[in-house]
Coordinates of C-alpha atoms in Angstrom, one line a residue:
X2 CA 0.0 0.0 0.0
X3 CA 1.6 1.9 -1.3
X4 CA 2.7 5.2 0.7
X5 CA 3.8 3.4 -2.4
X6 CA 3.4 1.0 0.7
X7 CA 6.6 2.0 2.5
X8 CA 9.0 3.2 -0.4
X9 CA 12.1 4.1 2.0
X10 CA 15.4 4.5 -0.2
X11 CA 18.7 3.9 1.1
X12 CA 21.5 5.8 -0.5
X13 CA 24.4 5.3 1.1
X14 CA 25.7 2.1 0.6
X15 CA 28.6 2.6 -1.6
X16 CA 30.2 -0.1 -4.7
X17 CA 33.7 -0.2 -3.4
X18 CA 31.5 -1.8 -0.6
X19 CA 31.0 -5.0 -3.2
X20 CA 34.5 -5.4 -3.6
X21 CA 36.0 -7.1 -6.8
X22 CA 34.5 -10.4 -6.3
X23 CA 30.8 -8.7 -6.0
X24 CA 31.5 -6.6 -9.3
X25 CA 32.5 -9.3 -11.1
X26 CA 29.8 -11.9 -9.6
X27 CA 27.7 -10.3 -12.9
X28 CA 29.9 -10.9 -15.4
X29 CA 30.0 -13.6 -18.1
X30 CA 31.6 -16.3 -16.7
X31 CA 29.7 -16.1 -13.5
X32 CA 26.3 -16.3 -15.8
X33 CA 27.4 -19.6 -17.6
X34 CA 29.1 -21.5 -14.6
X35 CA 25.2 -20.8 -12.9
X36 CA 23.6 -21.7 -16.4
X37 CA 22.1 -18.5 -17.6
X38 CA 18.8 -19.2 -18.8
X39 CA 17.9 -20.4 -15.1
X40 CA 19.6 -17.7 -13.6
X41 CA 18.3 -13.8 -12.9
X42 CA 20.6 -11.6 -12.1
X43 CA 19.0 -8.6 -11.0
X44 CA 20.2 -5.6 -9.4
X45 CA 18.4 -2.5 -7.4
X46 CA 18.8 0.2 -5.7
X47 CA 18.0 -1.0 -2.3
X48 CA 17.1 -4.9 -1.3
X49 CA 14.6 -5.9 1.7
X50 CA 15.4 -4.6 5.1
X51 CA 13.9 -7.6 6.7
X52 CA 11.8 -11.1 5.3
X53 CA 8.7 -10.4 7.3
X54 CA 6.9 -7.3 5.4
X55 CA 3.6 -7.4 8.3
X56 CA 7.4 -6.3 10.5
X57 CA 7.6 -2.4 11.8
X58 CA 9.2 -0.5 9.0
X59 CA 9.5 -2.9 6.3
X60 CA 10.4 -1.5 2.7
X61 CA 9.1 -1.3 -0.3
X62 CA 11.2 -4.5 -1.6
X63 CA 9.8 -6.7 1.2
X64 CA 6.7 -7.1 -0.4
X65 CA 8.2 -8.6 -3.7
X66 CA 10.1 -11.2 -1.1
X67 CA 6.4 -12.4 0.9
X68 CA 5.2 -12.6 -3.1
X69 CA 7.8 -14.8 -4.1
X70 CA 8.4 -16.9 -0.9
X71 CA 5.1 -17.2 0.6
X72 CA 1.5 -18.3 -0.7
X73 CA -1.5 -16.8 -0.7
X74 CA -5.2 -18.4 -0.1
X75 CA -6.1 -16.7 -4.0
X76 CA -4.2 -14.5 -6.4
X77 CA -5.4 -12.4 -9.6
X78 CA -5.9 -13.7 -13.2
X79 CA -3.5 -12.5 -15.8
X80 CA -4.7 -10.3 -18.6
X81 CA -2.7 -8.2 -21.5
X82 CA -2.6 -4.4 -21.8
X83 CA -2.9 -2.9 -24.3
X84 CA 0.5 -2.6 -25.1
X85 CA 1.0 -6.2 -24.7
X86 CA 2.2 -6.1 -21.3
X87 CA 0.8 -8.7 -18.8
X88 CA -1.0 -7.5 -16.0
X89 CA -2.8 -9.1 -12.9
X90 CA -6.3 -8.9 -13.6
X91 CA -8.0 -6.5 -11.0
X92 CA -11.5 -8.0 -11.2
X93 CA -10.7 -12.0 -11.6
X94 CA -9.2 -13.8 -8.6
X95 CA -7.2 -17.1 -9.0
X96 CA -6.3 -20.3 -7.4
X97 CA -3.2 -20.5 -5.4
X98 CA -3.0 -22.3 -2.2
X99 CA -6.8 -22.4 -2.4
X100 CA -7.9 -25.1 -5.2
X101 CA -11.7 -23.6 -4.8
X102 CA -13.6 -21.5 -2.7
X103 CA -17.1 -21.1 -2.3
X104 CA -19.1 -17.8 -1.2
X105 CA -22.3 -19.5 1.2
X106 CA -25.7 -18.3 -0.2
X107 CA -26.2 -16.2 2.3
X108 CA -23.0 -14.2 1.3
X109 CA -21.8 -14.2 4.7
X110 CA -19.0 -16.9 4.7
X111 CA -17.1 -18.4 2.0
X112 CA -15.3 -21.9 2.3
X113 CA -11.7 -23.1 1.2
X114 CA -10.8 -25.8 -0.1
X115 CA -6.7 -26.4 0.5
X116 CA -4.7 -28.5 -1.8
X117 CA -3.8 -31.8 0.2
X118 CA -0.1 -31.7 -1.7
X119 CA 1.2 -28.2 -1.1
X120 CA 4.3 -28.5 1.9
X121 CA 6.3 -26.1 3.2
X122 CA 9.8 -25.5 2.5
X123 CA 10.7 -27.7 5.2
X124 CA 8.9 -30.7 4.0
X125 CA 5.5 -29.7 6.0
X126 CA 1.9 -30.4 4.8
X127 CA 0.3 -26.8 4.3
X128 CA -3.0 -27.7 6.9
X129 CA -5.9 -25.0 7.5
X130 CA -4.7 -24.6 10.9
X131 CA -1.4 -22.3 9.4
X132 CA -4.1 -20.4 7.4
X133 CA -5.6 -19.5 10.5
X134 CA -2.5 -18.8 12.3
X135 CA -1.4 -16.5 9.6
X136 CA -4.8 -14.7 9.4
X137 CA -4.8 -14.0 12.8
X138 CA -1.2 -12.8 12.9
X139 CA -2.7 -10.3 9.8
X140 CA -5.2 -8.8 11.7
X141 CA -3.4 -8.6 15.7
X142 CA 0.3 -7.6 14.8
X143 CA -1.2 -3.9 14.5
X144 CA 0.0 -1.3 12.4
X145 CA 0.2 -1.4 8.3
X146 CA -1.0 -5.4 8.0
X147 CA -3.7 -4.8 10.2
X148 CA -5.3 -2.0 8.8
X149 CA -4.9 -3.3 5.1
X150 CA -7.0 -6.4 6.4
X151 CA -9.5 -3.9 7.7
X152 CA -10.0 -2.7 4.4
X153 CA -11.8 -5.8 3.0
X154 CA -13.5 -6.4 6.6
X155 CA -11.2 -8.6 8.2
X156 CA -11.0 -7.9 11.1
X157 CA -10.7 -10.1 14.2
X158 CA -9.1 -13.8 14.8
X159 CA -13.1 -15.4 15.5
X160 CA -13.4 -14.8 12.2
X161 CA -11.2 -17.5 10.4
X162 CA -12.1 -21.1 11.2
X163 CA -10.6 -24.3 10.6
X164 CA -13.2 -27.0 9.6
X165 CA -10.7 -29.1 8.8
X166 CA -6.9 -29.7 7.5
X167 CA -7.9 -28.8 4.4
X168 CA -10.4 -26.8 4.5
X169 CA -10.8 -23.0 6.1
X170 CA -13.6 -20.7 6.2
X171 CA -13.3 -16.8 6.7
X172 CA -17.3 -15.4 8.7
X173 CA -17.8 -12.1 7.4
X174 CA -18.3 -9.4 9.8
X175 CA -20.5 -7.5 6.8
X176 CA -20.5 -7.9 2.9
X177 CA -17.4 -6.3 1.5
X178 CA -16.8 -6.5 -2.1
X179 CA -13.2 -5.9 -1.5
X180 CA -13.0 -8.8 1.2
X181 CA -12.2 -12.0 -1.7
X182 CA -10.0 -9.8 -3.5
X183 CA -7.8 -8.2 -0.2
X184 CA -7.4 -12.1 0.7
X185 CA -4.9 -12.7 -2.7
X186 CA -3.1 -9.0 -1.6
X187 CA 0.4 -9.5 0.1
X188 CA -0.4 -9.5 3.5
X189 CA -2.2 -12.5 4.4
X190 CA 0.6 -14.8 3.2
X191 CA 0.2 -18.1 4.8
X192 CA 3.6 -18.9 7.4
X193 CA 4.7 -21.8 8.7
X194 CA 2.8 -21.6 12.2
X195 CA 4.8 -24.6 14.0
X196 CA 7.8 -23.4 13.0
X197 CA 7.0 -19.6 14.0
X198 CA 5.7 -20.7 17.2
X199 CA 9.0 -22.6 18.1
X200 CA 10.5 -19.3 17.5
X201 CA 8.1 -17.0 19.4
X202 CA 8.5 -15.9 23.0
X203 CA 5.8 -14.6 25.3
X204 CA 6.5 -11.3 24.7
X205 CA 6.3 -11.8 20.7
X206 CA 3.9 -14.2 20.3
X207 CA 3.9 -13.9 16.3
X208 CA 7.3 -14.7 16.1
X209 CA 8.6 -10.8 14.6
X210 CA 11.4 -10.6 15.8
X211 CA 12.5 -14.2 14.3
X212 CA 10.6 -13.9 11.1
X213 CA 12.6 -10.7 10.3
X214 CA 15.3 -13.1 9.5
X215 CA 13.6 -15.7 8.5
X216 CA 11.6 -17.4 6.1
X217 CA 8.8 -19.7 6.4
X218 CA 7.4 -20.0 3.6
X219 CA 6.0 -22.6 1.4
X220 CA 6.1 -20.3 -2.2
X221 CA 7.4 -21.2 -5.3
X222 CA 11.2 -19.6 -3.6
X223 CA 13.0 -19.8 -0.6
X224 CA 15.3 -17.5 0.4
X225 CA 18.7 -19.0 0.3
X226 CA 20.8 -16.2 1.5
X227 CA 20.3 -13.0 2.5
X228 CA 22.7 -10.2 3.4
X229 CA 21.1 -6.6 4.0
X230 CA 21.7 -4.1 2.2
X231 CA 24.4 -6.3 -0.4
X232 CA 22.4 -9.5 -2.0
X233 CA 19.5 -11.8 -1.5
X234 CA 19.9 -14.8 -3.6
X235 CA 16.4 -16.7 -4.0
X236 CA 16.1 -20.1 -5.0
X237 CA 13.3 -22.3 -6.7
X238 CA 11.4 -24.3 -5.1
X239 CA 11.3 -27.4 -6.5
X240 CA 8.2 -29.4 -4.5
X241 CA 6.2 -26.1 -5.2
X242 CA 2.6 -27.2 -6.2
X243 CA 0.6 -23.8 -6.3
X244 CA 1.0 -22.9 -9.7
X245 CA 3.2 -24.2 -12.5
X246 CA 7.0 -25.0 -11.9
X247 CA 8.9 -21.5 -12.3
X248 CA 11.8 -21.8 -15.4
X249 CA 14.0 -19.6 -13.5
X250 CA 15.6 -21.5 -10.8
X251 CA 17.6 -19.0 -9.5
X252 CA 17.0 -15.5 -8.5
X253 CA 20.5 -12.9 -7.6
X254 CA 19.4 -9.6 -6.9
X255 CA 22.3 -7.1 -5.8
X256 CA 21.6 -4.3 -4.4
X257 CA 23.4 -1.6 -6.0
X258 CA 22.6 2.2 -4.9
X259 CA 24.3 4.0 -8.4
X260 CA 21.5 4.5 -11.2
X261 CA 24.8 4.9 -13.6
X262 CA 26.0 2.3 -12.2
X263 CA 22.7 -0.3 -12.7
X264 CA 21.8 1.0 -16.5
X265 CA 25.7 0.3 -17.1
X266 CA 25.3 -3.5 -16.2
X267 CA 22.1 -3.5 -17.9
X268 CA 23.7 -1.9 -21.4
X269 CA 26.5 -3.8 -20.9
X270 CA 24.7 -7.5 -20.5
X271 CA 25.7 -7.9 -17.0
X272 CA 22.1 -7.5 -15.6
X273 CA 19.1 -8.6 -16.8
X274 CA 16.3 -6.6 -15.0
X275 CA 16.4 -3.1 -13.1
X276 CA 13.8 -0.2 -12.4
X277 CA 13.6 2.8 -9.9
X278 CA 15.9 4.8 -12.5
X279 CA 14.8 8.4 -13.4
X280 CA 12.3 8.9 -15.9
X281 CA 15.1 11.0 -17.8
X282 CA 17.0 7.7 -17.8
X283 CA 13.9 5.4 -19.0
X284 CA 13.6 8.5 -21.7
X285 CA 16.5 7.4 -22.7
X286 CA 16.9 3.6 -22.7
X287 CA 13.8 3.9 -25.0
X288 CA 14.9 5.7 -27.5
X289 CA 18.5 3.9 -27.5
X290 CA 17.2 0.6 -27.6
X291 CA 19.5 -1.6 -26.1
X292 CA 17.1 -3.1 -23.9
X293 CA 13.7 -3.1 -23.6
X294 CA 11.5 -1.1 -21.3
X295 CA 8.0 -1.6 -20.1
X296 CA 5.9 0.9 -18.5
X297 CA 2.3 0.7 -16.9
X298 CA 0.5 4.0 -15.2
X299 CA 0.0 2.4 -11.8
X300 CA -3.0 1.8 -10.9
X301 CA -4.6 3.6 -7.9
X302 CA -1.8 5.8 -8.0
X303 CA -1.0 9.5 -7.2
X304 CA 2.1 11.5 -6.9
X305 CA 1.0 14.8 -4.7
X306 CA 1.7 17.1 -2.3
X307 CA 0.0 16.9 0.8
X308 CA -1.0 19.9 3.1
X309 CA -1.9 19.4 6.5
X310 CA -5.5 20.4 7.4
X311 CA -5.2 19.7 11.3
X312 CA -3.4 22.7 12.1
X313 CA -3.0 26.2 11.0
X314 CA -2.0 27.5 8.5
X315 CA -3.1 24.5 5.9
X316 CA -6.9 23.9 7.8
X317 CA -7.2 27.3 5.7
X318 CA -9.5 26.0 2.7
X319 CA -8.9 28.7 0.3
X320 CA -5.0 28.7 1.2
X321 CA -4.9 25.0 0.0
X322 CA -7.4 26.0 -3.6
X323 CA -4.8 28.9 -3.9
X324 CA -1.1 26.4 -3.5
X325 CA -3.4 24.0 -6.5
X326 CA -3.4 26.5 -8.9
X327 CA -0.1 28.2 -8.2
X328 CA 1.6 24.8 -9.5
X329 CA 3.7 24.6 -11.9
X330 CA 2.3 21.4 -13.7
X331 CA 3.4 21.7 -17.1
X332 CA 6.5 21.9 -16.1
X333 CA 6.6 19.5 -13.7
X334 CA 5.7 16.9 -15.9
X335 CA 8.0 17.7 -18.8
X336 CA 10.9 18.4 -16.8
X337 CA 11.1 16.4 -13.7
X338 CA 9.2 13.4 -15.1
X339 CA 10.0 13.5 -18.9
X340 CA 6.4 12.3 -19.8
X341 CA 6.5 9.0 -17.8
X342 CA 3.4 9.8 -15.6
X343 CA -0.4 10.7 -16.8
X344 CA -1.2 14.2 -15.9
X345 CA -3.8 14.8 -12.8
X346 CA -4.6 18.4 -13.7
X347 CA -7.0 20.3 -15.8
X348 CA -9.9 18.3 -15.3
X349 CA -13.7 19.3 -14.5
X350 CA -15.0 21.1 -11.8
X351 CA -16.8 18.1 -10.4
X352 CA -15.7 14.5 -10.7
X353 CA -17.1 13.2 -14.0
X354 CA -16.8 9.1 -13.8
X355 CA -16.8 6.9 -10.5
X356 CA -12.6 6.2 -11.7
X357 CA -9.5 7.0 -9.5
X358 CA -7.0 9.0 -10.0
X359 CA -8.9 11.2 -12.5
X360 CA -7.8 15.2 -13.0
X361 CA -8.7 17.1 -10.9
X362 CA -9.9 20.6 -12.2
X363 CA -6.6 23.0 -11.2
X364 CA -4.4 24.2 -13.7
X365 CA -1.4 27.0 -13.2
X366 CA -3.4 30.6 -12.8
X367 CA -1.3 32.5 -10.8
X368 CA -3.8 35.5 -10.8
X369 CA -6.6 32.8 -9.4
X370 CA -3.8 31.7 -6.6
X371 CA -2.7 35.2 -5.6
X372 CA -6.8 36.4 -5.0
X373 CA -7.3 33.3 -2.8
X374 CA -4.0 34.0 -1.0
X375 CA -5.8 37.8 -0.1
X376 CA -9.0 35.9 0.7
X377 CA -7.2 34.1 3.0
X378 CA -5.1 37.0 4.8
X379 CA -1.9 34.6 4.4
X380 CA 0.2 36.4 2.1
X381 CA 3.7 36.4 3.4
X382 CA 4.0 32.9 4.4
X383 CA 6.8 31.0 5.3
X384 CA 6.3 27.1 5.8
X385 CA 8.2 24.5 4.5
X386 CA 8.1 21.6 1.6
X387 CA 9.1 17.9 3.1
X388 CA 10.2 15.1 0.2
X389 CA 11.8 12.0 1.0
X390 CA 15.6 12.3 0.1
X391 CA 15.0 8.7 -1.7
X392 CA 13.0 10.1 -4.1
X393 CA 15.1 13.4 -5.2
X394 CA 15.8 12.3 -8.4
X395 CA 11.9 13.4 -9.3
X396 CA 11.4 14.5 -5.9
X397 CA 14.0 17.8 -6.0
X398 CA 12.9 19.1 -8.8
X399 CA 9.5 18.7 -8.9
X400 CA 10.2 20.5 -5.4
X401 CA 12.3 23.8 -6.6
X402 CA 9.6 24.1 -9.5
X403 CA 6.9 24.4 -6.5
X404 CA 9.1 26.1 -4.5
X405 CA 9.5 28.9 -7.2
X406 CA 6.0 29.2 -8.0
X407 CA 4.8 29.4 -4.3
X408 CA 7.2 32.4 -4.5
X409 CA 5.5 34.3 -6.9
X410 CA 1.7 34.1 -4.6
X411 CA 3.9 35.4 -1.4
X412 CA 4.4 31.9 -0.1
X413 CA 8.3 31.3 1.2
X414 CA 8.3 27.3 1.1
X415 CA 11.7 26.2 2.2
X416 CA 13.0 22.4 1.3
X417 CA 13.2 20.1 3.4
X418 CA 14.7 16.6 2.6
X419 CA 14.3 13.4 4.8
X420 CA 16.2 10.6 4.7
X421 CA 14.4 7.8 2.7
X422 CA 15.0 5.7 5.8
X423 CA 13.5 8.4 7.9
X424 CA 10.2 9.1 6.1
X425 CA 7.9 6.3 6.6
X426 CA 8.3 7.5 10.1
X427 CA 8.7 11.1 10.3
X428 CA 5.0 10.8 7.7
X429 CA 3.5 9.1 10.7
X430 CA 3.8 11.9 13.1
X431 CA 1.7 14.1 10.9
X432 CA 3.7 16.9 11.7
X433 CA 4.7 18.5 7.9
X434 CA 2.9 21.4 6.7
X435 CA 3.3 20.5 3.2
X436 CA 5.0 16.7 2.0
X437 CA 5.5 15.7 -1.7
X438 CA 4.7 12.3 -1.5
X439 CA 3.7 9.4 -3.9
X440 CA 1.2 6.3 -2.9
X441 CA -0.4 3.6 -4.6
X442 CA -3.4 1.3 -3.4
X443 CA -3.2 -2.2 -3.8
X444 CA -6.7 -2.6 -4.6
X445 CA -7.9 -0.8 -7.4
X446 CA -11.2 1.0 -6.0
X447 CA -11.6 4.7 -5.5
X448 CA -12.8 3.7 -2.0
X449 CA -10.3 2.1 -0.8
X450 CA -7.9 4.9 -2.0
X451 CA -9.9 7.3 0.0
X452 CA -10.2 5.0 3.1
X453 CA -6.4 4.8 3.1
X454 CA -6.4 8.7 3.0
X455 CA -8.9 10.7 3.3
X456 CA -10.9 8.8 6.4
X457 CA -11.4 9.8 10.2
X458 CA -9.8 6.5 10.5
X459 CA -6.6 8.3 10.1
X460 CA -4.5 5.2 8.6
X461 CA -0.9 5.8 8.3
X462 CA -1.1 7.0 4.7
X463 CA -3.5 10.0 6.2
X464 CA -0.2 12.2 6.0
X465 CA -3.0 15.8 5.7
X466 CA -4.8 14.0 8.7
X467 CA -7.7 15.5 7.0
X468 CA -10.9 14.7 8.8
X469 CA -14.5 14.9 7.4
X470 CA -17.9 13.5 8.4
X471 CA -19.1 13.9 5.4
X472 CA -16.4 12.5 3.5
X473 CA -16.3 9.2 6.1
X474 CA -20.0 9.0 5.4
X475 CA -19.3 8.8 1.3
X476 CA -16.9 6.8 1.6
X477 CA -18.7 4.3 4.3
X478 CA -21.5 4.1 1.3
X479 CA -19.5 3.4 -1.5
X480 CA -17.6 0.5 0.4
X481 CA -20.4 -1.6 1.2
X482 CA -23.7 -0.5 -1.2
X483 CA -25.0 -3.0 -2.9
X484 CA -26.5 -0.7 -5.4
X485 CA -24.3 0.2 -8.8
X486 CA -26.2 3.3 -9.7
X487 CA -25.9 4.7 -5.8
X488 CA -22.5 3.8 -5.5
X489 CA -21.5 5.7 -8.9
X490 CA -23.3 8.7 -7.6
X491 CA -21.3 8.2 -4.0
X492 CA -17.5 7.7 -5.5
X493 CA -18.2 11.0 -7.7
X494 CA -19.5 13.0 -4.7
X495 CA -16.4 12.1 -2.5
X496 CA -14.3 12.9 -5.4
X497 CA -15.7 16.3 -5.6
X498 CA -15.8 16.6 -2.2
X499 CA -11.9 16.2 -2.6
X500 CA -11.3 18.3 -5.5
X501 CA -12.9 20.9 -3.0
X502 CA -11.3 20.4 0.2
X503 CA -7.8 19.8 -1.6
X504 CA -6.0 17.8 1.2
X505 CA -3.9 17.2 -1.4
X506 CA -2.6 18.4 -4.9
X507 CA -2.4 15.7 -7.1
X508 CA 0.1 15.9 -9.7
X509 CA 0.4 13.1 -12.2
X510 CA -0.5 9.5 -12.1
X511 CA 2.9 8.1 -12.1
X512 CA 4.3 5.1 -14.6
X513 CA 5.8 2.1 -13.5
X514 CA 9.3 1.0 -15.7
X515 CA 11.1 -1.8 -15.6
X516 CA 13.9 -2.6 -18.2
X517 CA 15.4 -6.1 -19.2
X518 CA 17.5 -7.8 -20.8
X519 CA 16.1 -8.7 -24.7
X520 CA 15.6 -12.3 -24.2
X521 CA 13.7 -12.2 -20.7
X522 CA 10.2 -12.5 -21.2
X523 CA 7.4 -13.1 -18.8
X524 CA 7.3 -9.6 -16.9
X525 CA 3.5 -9.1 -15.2
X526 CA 2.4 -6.2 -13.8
X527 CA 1.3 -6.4 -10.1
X528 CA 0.0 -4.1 -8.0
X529 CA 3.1 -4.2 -5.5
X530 CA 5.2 -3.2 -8.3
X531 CA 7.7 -6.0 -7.0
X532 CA 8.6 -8.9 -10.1
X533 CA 7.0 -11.9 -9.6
X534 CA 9.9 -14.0 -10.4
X535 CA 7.5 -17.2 -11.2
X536 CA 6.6 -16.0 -14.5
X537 CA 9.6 -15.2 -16.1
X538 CA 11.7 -17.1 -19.1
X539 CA 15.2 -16.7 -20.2
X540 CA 15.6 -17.4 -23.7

């Protein structure tokens, strides 16, 4: 959930780190010793900061590691863009641990049939009873995992029972439409419960402080080393019997903080897959064509800036209509993001389709910005503009481009940078006047979006800590009507309601790139933006 569900960046971890041996780990006699068509050899700018992603502070990369390494009840069907990308298919779910499931008629149960083959990495049947262990876990540990479960109803340990060793059932608390499809999200991956309990204490009964460096997991990998912030090396799974057999039997993914340094190996065929460069660098690769690049607007997805309406001088409506249409988002877009992001600006006054993100109705009119800053007796402001340092590359100067318009309404926005391993946290204190930030929502639903963000709830990801009855009433309906026509009319009034409140600015709609190697094939699109390593061929 992801903001960007916990993008924290590390840069500081240097090459000369690596040392020869690392550097030359990726060259050509390393790829045919390890047989190259069953080998990936992928490098990023920062690896997983632990291998539990429910943990405290988890990154971004985690998730990619729970995918890979853990099973899921259900996943998503595939379908192709229209590009001829693969994507997960928001709207169809899949079998995965689960061979069937069944919604009872009264749609307040459904019933799960387990495979009787699948095992665990250590040889384990996979029984109902680690289904149940792992839900609970979900929905107690507190924090992120908790809440996410919350968003598809899931909400307390009575609810998930174990009829027998093969088959589970999950009580619904109320109809939730989102419920079936938050089960085959990242978080409810199911764990090895004997082996986590060996390893928990009485003072950590679910095992954290263990399963931070450990796996145990039953997915199509295992993880079979892991050093932070150097190299994870994943390998297949070979008794895997969720889905078919991966080709790729091995998975090396280096963690490499230079950009220059990544595209290098990439151009020079001593990589085969890398993304979080700079749009100005996917630009690039494009139109040189040494490798290919794929790029998918991300669903559910907003960069922004977020102005905090709990406390003065941002609970100010008309200062927050004036900072929307004193940016600069032209030039934003074709400066700081090259074109790789779909514009959020310039739209209709009111919301005209039941979609997220769509534009909202601010474009750059200075003379509009200045009249609301009189309105609002705040001219001669000084405040300040938070990004996460991990970001900069798009983050600074996106920033000085606000931070020079703000000038010109009487606004004095100084910049403030925050260490990517600092933000997550410093967001959560909902202290920032103003923060650029990006997030994405694993589910695709305007809803669930606004639940994350704009809801008295006040999740994590509520970095304006804006606070509405009205808006918590819209959004309460659209979750759980049953009626289409009411909840179309309900998604555009809270979207309305947003593009009139303005807790945030949205900015563009930003596009995931990866690039690889010619010969891989088999990239999908998921919603965690992490590769699913199952699908890919080497040929």
């Amino acid at each position: 959930m992801s903001s960007s569900h916990f993008d924290i960046t590390r840069r500081h971890i240097v090459l000369g780190g690596l040392g020869a041996a690392g550097l030359s780990a990726f060259g050509p006699r390393f790829a045919l010793a390890q047989g190259r068509a069953e080998t990936l050899l992928v490098v990023q700018e920062l690896g997983p900061n632990s291998l539990d992603m429910q943990g405290v502070g988890s990154n971004q990369t985690v998730n990619g590691l729970a995918w890979n390494c853990y099973d899921r009840l259900l996943s998503y069907a595939a379908k192709t863009l229209p590009d001829g990308t693969t994507s997960y298919d928001r709207a169809t779910l899949a079998p995965e641990l689960a061979e069937s499931w069944e919604v009872a008629a009264d749609g307040l149960s459904c019933t799960f049939k387990l495979r009787k083959d699948a095992t665990f990495h250590d040889g384990t049947p996979v029984t109902a009873k680690d289904v149940k262990w792992s839900f609970d876990r979900a929905v107690s540990v507190g924090g992120f995992p908790t809440f996410q479960m919350s968003a598809g109803s899931l909400e307390k340990p009575e609810q998930f029972v174990v009829v027998d060793d093969h088959t589970f059932r999950i009580d619904y608390i109320r109809k939730d439409k989102m419920l079936l499809f938050n089960v085959a999200v990242v978080v409810p991956f199911v764990i090895n419960s004997e082996l986590a309990k060996k390893n928990a204490t009485t003072e950590d009964p679910w095992a954290l402080a263990w399963l931070k460096n450990n796996e145990a997991g039953g997915g199509a990998y295992k993880v079979e080393s892991w050093k932070a912030g150097t190299e994870t090396i994943l390998s297949r799974f070979d008794n895997w019997k969720c889905g078919p057999l991966p080709k790729i039997k091995r998975i090396i993914a280096r963690d490499i903080p230079s950009a220059g340094t990544r595209r290098a190996m990439l151009e020079r065929g001593d990589a085969d897959l890398s993304s979080g460069f700079a749009p100005r660098d996917f630009d690039q690769l494009i139109k040189e064509g040494k490798v290919k690049v794929t790029g998918v607007p991300i669903p559910n997805a907003l960069w922004y800036v977020a102005l905090n309406t709990a406390k003065p001088p941002f609970d100010n409506v008309k200062l927050r209509q004036a900072i929307a249409w004193a940016m600069p988002y032209e030039q934003i877009q074709a400066s700081a993001f090259f074109g790789r992001a779909v514009p959020m600006y310039g739209g209709a006054s009111e919301a005209t389709k039941p979609v997220w993100p769509q534009p909202f109705p601010y474009i750059t009119d200075l003379d509009k910005a200045k009249a609301l800053m009189k309105e609002a007796g705040l001219e001669g402001l000084e405040t300040t503009l938070s990004l996460d340092a991990g970001t900069a590359t798009v983050g600074e100067p996106t920033a000085i481009l606000i931070q020079e318009n703000l000038a010109k309404i009487g606004i004095k926005a100084a910049i403030d940078k925050i260490p990517g391993a600092n933000w997550r946290t410093t967001l959560n204190k909902k202290e920032l006047p103003m923060a650029l930030n990006r997030f994405s929502g694993w589910l695709d639903y305007p809803e669930y979006y606004f639940y994350w963000n704009f809801h008295g709830r006040n999740s994590i990801f509520n970095i304006s800590s804006y606070q509405s009855k009205e808006m918590d009433a819209l959004i309460d309906k659209a979750r759980f009507t049953e009626d289409a026509a009411e909840y179309e009319a309900t998604v555009k009034a809270f979207i309305t309601l947003c593009m009139r409140e303005v807790p945030v600015v949205p900015l563009n709609q930003p596009i995931h790139d990866v690039a690889m190697q010619k010969p891989v094939s088999g990239y999908e699109f998921w919603f965690h933006r992490e590769p699913d390593y199952r699908q890919f061929v080497k040929g």
